Tab-separated table of N, CA, C and O in Angstrom:
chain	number	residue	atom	x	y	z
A	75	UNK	N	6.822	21.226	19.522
A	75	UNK	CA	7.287	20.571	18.319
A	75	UNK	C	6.507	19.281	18.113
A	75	UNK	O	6.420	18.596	19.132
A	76	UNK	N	5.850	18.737	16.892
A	76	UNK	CA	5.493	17.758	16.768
A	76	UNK	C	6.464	16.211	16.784
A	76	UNK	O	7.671	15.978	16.727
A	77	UNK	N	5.671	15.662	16.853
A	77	UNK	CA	6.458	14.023	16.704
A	77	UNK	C	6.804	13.977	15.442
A	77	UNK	O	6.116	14.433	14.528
A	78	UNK	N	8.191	13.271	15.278
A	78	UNK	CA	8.626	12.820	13.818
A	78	UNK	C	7.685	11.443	13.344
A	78	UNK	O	7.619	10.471	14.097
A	79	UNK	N	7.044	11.467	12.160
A	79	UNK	CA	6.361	10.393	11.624
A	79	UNK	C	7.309	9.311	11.583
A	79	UNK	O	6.924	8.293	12.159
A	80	UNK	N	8.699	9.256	10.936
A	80	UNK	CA	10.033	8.273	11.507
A	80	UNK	C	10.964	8.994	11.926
A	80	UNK	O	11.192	10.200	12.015
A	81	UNK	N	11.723	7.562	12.295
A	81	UNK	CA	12.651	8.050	13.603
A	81	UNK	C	13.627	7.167	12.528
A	81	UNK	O	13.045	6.172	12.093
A	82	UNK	N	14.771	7.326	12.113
A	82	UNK	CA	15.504	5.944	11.169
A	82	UNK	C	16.980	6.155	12.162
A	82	UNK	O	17.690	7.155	12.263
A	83	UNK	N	17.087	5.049	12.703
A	83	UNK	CA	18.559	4.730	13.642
A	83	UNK	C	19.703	3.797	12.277
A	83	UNK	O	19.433	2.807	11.596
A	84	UNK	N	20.729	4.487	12.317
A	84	UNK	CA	21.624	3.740	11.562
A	84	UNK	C	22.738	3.305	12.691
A	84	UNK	O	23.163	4.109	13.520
A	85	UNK	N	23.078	2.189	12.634
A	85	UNK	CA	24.357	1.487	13.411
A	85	UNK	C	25.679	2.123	12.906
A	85	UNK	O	26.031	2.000	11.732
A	86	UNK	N	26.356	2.766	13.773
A	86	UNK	CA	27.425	3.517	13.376
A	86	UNK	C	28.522	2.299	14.003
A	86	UNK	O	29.632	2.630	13.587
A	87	UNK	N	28.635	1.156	14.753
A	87	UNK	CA	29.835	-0.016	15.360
A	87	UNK	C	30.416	0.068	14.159
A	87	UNK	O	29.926	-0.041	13.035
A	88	UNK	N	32.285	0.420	14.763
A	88	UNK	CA	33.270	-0.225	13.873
A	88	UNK	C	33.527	-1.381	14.547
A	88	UNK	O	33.254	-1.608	15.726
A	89	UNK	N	34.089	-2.146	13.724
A	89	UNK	CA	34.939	-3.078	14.309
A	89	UNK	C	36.403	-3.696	13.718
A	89	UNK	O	36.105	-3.708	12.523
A	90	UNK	N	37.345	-4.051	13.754
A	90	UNK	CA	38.595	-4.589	12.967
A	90	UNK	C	37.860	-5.328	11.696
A	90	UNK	O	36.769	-5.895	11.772
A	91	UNK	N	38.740	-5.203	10.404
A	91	UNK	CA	38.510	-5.818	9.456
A	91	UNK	C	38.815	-7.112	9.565
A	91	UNK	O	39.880	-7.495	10.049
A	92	UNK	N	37.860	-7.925	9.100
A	92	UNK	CA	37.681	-9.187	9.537
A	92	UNK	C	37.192	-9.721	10.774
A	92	UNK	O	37.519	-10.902	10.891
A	93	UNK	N	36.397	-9.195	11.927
A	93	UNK	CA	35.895	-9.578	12.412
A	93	UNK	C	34.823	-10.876	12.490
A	93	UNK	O	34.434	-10.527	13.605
A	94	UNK	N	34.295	-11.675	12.316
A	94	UNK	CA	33.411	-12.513	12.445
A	94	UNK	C	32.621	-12.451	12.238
A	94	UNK	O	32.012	-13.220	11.494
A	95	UNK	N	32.028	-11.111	13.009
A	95	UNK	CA	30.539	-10.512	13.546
A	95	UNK	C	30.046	-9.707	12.196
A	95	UNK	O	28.934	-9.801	11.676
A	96	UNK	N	31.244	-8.821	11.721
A	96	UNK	CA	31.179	-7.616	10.812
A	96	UNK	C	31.271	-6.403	11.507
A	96	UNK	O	31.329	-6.271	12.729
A	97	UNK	N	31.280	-5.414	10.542
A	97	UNK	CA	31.274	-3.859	10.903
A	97	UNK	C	29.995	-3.325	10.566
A	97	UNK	O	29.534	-3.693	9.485
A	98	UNK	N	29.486	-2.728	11.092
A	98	UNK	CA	28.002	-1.621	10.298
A	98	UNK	C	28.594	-0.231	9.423
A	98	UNK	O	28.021	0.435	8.560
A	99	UNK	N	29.879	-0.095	9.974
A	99	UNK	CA	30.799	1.285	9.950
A	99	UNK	C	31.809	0.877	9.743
A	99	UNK	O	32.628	1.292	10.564
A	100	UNK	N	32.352	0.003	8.761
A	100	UNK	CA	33.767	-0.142	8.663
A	100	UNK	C	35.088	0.569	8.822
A	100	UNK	O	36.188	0.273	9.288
A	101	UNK	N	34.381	1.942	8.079
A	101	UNK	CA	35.175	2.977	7.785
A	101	UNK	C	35.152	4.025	8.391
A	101	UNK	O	35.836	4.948	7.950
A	102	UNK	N	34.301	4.232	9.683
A	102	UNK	CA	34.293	5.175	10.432
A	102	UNK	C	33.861	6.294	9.506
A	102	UNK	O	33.865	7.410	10.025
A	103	UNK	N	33.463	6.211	8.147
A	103	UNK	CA	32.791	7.975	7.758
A	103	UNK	C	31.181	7.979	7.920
A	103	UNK	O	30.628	9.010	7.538
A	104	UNK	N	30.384	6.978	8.428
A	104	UNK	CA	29.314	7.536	8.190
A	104	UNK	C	28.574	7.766	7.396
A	104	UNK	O	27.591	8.502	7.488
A	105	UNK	N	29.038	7.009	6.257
A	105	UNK	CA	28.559	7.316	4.873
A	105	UNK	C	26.983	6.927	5.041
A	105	UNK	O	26.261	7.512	4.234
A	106	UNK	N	26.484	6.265	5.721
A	106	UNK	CA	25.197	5.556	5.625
A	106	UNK	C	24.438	6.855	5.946
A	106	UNK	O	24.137	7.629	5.037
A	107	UNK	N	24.132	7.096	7.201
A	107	UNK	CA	23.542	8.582	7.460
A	107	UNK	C	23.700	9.794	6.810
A	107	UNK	O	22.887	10.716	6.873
A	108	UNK	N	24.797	9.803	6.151
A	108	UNK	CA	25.178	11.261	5.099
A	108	UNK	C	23.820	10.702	3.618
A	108	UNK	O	22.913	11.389	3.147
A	109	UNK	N	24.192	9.363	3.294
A	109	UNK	CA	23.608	9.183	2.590
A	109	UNK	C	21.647	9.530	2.519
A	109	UNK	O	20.874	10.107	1.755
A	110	UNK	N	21.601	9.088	3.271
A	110	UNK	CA	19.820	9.071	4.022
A	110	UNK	C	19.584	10.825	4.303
A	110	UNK	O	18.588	11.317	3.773
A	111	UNK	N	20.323	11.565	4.971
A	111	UNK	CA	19.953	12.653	5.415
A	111	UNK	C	20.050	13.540	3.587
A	111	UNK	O	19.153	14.296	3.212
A	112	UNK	N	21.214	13.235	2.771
A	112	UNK	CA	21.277	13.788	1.271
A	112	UNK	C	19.690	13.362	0.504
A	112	UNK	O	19.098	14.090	-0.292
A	113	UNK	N	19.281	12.189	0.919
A	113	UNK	CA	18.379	11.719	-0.371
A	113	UNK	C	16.762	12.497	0.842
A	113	UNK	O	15.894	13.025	0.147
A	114	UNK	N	16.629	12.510	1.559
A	114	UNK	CA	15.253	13.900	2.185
A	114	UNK	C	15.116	14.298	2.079
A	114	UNK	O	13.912	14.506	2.226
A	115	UNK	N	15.987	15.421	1.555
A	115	UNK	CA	16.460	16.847	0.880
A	115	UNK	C	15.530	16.890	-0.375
A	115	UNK	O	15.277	17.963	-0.922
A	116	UNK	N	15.135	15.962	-0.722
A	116	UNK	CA	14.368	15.737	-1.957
A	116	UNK	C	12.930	15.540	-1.700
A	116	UNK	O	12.234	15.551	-2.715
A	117	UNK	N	12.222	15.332	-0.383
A	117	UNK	CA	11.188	15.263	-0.256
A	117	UNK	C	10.575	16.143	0.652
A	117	UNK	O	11.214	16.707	1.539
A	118	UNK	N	9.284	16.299	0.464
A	118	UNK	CA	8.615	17.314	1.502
A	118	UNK	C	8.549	17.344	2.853
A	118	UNK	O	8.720	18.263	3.654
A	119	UNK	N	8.187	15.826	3.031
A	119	UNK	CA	7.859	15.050	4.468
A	119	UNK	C	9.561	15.151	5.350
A	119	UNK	O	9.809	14.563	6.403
A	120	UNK	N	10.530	16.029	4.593
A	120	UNK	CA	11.705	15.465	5.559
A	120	UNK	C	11.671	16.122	6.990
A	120	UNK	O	12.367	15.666	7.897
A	121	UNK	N	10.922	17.099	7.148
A	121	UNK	CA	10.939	18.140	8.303
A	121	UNK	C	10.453	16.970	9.669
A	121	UNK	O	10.629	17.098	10.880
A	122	UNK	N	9.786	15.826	8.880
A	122	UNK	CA	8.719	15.017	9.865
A	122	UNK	C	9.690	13.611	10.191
A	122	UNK	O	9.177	12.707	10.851
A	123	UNK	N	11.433	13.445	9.585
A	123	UNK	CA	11.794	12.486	9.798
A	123	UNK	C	13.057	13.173	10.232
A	123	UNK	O	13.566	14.239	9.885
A	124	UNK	N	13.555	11.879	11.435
A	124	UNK	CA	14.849	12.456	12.197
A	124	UNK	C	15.978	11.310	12.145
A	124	UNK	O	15.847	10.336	12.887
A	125	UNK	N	17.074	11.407	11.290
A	125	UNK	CA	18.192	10.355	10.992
A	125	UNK	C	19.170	10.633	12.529
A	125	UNK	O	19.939	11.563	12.772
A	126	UNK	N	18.793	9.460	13.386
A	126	UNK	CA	20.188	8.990	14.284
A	126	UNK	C	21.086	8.205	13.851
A	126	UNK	O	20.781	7.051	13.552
A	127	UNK	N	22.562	8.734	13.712
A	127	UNK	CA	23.545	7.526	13.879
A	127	UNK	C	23.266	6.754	15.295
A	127	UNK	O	23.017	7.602	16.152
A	128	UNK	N	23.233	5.718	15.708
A	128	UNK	CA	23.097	4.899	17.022
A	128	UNK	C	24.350	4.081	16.756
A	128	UNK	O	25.069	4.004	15.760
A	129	UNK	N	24.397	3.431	18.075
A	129	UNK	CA	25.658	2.421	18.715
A	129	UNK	C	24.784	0.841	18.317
A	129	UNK	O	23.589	0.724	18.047
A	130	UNK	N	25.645	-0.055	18.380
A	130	UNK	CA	25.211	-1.558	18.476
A	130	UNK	C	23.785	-1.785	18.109
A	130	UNK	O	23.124	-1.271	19.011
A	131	UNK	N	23.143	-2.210	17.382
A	131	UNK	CA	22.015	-2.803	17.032
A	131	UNK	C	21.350	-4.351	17.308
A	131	UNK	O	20.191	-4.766	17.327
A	132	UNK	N	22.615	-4.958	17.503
A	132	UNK	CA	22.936	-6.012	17.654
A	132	UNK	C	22.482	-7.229	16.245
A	132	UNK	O	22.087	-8.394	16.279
A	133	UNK	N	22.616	-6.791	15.719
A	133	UNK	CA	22.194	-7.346	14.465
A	133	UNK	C	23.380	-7.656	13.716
A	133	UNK	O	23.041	-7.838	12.547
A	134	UNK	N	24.357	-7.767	13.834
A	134	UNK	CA	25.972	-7.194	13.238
A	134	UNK	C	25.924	-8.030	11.843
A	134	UNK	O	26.052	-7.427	10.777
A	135	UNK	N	25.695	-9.740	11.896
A	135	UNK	CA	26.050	-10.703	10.930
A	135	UNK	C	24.731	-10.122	9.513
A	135	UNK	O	24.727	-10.681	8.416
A	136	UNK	N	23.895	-9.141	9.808
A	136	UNK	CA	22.810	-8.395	8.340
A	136	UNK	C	23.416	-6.984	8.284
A	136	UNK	O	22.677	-6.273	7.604
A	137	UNK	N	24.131	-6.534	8.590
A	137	UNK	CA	25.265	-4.958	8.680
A	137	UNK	C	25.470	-4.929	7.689
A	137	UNK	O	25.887	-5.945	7.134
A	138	UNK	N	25.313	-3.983	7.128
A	138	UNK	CA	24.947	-2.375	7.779
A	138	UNK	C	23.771	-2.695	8.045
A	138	UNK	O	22.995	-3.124	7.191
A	139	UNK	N	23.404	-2.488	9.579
A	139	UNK	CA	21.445	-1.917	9.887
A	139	UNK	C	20.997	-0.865	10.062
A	139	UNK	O	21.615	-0.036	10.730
A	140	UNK	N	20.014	-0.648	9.612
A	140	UNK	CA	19.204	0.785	9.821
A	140	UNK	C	17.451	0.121	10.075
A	140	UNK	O	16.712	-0.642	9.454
A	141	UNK	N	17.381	0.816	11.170
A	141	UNK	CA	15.907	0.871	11.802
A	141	UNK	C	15.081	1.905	11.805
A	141	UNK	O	15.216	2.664	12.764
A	142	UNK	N	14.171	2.198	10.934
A	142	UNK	CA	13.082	2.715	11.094
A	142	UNK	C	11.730	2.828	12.522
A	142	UNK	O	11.360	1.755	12.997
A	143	UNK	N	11.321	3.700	12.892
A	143	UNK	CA	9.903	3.488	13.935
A	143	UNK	C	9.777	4.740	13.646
A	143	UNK	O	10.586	5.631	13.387
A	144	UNK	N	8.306	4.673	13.750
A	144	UNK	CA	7.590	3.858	14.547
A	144	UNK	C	6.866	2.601	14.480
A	144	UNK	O	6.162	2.026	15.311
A	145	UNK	N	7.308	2.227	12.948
A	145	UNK	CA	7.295	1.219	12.199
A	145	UNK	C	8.045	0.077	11.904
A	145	UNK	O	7.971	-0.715	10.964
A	146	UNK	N	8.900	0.146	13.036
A	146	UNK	CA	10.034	-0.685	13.251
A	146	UNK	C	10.301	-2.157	11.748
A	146	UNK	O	10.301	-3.381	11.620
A	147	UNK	N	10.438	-1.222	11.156
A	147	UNK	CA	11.031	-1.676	9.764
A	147	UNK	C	12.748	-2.116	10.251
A	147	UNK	O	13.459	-1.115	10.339
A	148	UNK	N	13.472	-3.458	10.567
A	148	UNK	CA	14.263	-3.748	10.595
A	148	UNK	C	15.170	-3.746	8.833
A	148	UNK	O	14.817	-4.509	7.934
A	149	UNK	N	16.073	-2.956	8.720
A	149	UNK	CA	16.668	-3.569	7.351
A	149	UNK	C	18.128	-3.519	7.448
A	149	UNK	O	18.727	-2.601	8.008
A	150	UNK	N	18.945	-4.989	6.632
A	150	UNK	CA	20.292	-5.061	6.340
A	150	UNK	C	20.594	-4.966	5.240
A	150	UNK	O	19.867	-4.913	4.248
A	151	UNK	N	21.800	-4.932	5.328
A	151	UNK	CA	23.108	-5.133	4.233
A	151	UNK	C	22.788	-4.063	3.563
A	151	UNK	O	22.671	-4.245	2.351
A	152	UNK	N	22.560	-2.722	4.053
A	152	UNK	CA	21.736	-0.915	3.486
A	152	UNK	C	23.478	-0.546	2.932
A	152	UNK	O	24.550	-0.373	3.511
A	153	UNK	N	23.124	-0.550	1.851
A	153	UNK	CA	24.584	0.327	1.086
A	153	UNK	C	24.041	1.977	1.251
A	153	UNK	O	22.851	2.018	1.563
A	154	UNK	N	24.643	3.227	1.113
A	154	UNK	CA	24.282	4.317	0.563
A	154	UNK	C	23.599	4.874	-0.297
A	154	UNK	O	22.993	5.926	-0.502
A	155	UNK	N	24.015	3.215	-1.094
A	155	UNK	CA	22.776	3.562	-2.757
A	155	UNK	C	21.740	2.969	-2.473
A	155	UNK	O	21.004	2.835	-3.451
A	156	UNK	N	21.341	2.531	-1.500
A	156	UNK	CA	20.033	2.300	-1.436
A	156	UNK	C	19.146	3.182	-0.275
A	156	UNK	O	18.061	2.794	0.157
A	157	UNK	N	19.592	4.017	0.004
A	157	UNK	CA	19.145	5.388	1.060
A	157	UNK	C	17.877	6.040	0.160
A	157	UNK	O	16.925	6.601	0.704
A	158	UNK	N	18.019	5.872	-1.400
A	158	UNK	CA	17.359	6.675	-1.500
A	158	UNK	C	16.055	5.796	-2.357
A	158	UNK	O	15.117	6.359	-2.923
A	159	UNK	N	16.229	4.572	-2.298
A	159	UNK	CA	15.000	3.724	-2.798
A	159	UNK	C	14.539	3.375	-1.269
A	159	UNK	O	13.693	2.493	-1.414
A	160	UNK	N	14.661	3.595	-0.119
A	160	UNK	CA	14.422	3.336	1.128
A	160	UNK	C	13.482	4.578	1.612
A	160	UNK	O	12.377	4.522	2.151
A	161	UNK	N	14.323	5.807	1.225
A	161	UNK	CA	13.742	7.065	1.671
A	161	UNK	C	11.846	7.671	0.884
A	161	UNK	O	10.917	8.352	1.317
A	162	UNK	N	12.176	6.802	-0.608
A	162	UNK	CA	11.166	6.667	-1.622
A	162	UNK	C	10.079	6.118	-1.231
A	162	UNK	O	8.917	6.480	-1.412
A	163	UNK	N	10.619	4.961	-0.524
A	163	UNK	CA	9.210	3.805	-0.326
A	163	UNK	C	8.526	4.353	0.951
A	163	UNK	O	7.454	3.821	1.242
A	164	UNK	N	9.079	5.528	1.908
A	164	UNK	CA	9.012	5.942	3.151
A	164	UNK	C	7.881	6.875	2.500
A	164	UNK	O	6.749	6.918	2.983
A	165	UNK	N	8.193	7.493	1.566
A	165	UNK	CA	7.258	8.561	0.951
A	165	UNK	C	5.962	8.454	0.738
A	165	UNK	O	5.133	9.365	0.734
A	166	UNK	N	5.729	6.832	0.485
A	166	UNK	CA	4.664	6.161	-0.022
A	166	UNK	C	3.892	5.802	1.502
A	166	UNK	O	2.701	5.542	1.678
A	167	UNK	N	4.797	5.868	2.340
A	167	UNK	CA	4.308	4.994	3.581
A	167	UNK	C	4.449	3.310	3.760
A	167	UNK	O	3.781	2.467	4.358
A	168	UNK	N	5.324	3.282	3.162
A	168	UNK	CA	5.831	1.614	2.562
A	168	UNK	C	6.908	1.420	3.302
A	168	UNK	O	7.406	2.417	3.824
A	169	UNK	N	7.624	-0.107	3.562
A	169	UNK	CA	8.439	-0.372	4.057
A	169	UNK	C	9.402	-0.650	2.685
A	169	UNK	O	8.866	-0.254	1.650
A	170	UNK	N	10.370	-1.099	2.564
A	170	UNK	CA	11.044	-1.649	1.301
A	170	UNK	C	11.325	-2.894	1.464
A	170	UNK	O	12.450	-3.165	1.886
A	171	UNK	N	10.332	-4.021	1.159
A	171	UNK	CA	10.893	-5.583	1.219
A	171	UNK	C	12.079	-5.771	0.800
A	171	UNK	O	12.539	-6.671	1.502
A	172	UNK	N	12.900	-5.412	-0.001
A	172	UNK	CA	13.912	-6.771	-0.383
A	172	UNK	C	14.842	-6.329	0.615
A	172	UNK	O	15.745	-7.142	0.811
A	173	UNK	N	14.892	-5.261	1.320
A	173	UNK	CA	16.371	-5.224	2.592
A	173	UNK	C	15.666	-5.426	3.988
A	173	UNK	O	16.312	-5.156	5.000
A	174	UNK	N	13.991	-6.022	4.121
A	174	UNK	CA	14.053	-6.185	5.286
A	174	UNK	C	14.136	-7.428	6.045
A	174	UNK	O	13.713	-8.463	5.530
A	175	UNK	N	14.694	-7.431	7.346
A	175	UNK	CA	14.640	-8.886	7.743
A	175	UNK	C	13.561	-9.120	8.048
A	175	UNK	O	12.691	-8.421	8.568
A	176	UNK	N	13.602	-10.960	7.467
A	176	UNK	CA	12.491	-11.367	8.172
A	176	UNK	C	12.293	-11.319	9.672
A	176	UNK	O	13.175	-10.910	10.427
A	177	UNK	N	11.139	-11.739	10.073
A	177	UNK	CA	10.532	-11.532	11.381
A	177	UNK	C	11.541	-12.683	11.880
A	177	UNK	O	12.054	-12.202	12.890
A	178	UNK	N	12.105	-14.029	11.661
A	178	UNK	CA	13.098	-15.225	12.175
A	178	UNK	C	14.374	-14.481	12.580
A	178	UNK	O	14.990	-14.760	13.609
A	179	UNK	N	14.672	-13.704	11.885
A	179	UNK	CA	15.654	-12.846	12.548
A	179	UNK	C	16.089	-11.991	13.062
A	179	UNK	O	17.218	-11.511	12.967
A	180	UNK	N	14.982	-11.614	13.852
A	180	UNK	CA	15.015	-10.094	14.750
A	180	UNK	C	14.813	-10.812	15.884
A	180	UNK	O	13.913	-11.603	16.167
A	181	UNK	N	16.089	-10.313	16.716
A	181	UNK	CA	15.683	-10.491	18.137
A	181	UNK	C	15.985	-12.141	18.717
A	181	UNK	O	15.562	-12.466	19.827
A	182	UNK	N	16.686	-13.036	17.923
A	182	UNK	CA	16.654	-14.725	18.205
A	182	UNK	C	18.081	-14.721	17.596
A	182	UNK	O	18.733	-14.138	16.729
A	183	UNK	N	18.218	-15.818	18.648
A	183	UNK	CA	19.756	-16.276	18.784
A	183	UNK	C	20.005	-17.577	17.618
A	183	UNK	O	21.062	-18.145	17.343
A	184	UNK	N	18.458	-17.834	16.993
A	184	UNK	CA	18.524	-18.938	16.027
A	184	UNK	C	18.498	-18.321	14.777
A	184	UNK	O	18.836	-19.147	13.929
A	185	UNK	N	18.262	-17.303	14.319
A	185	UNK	CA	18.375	-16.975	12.877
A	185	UNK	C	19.935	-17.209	11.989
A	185	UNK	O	21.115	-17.101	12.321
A	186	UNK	N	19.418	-17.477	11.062
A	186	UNK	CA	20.544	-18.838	9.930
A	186	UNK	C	21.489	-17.944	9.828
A	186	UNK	O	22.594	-18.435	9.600
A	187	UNK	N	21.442	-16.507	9.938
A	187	UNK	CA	23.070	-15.954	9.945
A	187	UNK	C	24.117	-15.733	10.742
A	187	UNK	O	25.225	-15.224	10.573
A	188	UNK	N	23.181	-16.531	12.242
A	188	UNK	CA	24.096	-15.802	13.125
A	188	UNK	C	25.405	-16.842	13.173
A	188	UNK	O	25.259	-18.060	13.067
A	189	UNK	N	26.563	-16.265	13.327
A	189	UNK	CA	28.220	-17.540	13.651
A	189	UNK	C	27.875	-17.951	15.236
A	189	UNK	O	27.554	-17.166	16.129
A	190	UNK	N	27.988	-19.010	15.306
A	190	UNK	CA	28.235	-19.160	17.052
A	190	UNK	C	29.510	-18.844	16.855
A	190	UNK	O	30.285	-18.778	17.809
């Protein structure tokens, strides 16, 4: 079997409403991945991309996250309706700027959203 050209991990963490941190999965349906795996269906290249729900991202305070690689395209605050202007720009070989984080906030305990 060949390698998938992407790999897209969506954060499936619930957590209590109102948490601090946030939920990625508020609602426990999954809607994020239903969404992403519905809008492929529409393109050729989907055979070459593989949607994981994943655990903790650790990203919680930009949630919902979804990660792309091998292009490690970090992106937040991914509604459902945007699965498929995400899945579009993938088509192109593009990342989608306006949901990705900047590079200050991947991976650092100083980026401006996090709550102590």
């Amino acid at each position: 079997m060949a390698k998938y050209k992407y790999h897209i991990f969506i954060c499936q963490n619930t957590r209590e409403s109102g948490h601090p941190r946030g939920s990625c999965n508020p609602d426990g349906q999954n809607l994020l991945a239903a969404a992403f795996r519905s809008s492929l269906k529409n393109y050729p290249f989907s055979a070459d991309v593989r949607v994981n729900p994943c655990g903790c991202l650790d990203h919680c305070e930009h949630g919902p996250m979804v990660v792309i690689y091998p292009q490690a395209w970090w992106y937040g605050r991914v509604r459902p309706e945007d699965a498929d202007e995400i899945v579009k720009a993938m088509s192109d070989g593009k990342a989608l700027d306006r949901l990705l984080l900047s590079d200050d906030c991947i991976h650092t305990g100083s980026c401006e959203h996090k709550k102590s």
